[in-house]
Amino acid sequence: MLAGAVVLSVLSAGCATKKYVAKTVAPVETHVNNVETKVTAVQAKDADQDKTLASQGQQIQDLDKSLSQTKEKLSDTDAKAVAAGQSATQANQAAQAANQAATRAQQSADGARTFADQGLTRLERTIDAANKFKMVKTSTVLFAVGASKLTEDGKKELDDFAKQADGVQRFVVEVQGFTDKTGTAAVNEALSQARAEEVARYLANEHKIPVRSIATLGSGYAMPVADDKTRDGRKQNRRVEVRLFVPEAGSGTIAQAQQ
């Protein structure tokens, strides 16, 4: 019985201890469970934050990549803009050069046109002057009464006259004979013509003046230069007037030769 009592006592004490332990441990377990729950929640929250951070990190990486690409595009755009600006500058310079070349060409064309116009004007003037003749020399040869033969003084006068035609390519010599009033008109016309022909013959034979360049005319008593009532007047009227004509374009040469 004693042993049973001891056993019962021990069992009772053991049960009491277990209850005590269970009562004591239960709150701890509950607390531990709560802590574990919180830890799990924190871990879950951390996991979510990690995911969020990872997502944000990826977004940041994507943004950096996008920024890098944007920078590259901007750099490429800047390079293209610079190239376009250089091309525009070169094009502008080329346009300016072309404009200057066109201006010079226009000036050259205007100068050539002006030169051509001036040349044409000079040519027209030269042709016009070549068709107009100017008298550069005149001489008078006197004859004896009723005669058509040249005197020595008359030949000397014609020799001096012929020198003025030397070196001249184009010229015309007018030979016009006259008489005093003595004799009939028919006789005077024939005599004046004979005197003119005598002068023309001398110039052609002695000075090689082309016959085609000599024009002769007997005018009789047409244009007296002195009073025919006097002896000296009649002497002055018995004459042949010789005139040298050259184109106006070549008259300067004659004028220099005469000097």
Coordinates of N, CA, C and O in Angstrom, one line a residue, residues 129-137 164-173 243-255 258:
A129 N 33.4 105.8 -144.9 CA 34.5 106.7 -145.2 C 35.2 106.3 -146.5 O 35.7 107.2 -147.3
A130 N 35.3 105.0 -146.7 CA 35.9 104.5 -147.9 C 35.1 104.9 -149.2 O 35.7 105.0 -150.3
N131 N 33.8 105.0 -149.0 CA 33.0 105.4 -150.1 C 32.9 106.9 -150.3 O 32.2 107.4 -151.3
K132 N 33.4 107.6 -149.4 CA 33.4 109.1 -149.5 C 34.8 109.6 -149.7 O 35.7 109.2 -149.0
F133 N 35.0 110.5 -150.7 CA 36.3 110.9 -151.1 C 36.5 112.4 -150.6 O 35.5 113.2 -150.6
K134 N 37.7 112.6 -150.3 CA 38.1 114.0 -149.8 C 39.3 114.5 -150.7 O 40.2 113.7 -151.0
M135 N 39.2 115.7 -151.1 CA 40.2 116.3 -151.9 C 41.4 116.7 -151.0 O 41.2 117.4 -150.0
V136 N 42.6 116.1 -151.4 CA 43.8 116.4 -150.5 C 44.8 117.2 -151.3 O 45.8 117.6 -150.7
K137 N 44.7 117.3 -152.6 CA 45.7 118.1 -153.3 C 45.1 118.7 -154.6 O 44.3 118.0 -155.3
Q164 N 52.2 113.1 -154.5 CA 51.2 113.0 -153.4 C 50.4 111.7 -153.5 O 49.7 111.3 -152.5
A165 N 50.4 111.1 -154.7 CA 49.7 109.8 -154.9 C 50.5 108.6 -154.6 O 50.0 107.5 -154.6
D166 N 51.8 108.8 -154.3 CA 52.7 107.6 -154.1 C 52.3 107.0 -152.8 O 52.1 107.6 -151.7
G167 N 52.2 105.6 -152.8 CA 51.8 104.9 -151.6 C 50.3 104.8 -151.3 O 49.9 104.2 -150.3
V168 N 49.5 105.5 -152.1 CA 48.1 105.5 -151.8 C 47.4 104.5 -152.7 O 47.6 104.4 -153.9
Q169 N 46.7 103.6 -152.0 CA 46.1 102.5 -152.8 C 44.9 102.9 -153.6 O 44.7 102.4 -154.7
R170 N 44.0 103.7 -153.0 CA 42.8 104.2 -153.7 C 42.8 105.7 -153.8 O 43.0 106.4 -152.8
F171 N 42.6 106.1 -155.0 CA 42.5 107.6 -155.3 C 41.9 107.8 -156.6 O 41.8 107.0 -157.5
V172 N 41.4 109.1 -156.8 CA 40.8 109.5 -158.0 C 41.5 110.8 -158.4 O 41.6 111.7 -157.5
V173 N 41.9 111.0 -159.7 CA 42.4 112.2 -160.2 C 41.5 112.8 -161.1 O 41.1 112.2 -162.2
R243 N 43.0 117.7 -159.5 CA 42.6 117.4 -158.1 C 42.8 116.0 -157.8 O 42.4 115.1 -158.5
L244 N 43.4 115.8 -156.6 CA 43.6 114.4 -156.1 C 42.6 114.1 -154.9 O 42.6 114.9 -153.9
F245 N 41.8 113.1 -155.1 CA 40.8 112.7 -154.1 C 41.2 111.3 -153.6 O 41.6 110.4 -154.3
V246 N 41.1 111.1 -152.3 CA 41.3 109.8 -151.6 C 40.1 109.6 -150.7 O 39.4 110.5 -150.3
P247 N 39.8 108.3 -150.4 CA 38.7 108.0 -149.4 C 39.0 108.7 -148.1 O 40.1 108.8 -147.6
E248 N 38.0 109.1 -147.4 CA 38.1 109.8 -146.1 C 38.9 108.9 -145.1 O 39.6 109.4 -144.3
A249 N 38.7 107.6 -145.2 CA 39.4 106.7 -144.3 C 40.9 106.7 -144.5 O 41.6 106.4 -143.5
G250 N 41.4 107.1 -145.6 CA 42.8 107.1 -145.9 C 43.4 108.5 -146.0 O 44.5 108.7 -146.3
S251 N 42.6 109.5 -145.7 CA 43.1 110.9 -145.9 C 44.1 111.2 -144.9 O 45.0 112.1 -145.1
G252 N 44.2 110.5 -143.7 CA 45.2 110.8 -142.7 C 46.6 110.5 -143.2 O 47.5 111.2 -142.9
T253 N 46.7 109.5 -144.0 CA 48.0 109.1 -144.6 C 48.5 110.2 -145.5 O 49.7 110.6 -145.5
I254 N 47.6 110.8 -146.4 CA 47.9 111.8 -147.3 C 48.4 113.1 -146.5 O 49.3 113.8 -146.8
A255 N 47.6 113.3 -145.4 CA 47.9 114.5 -144.6 C 49.3 114.4 -144.0 O 50.1 115.4 -144.0
Q258 N 51.9 115.0 -146.7 CA 52.1 116.4 -147.1 C 52.9 117.1 -146.1 O 53.6 118.1 -146.4

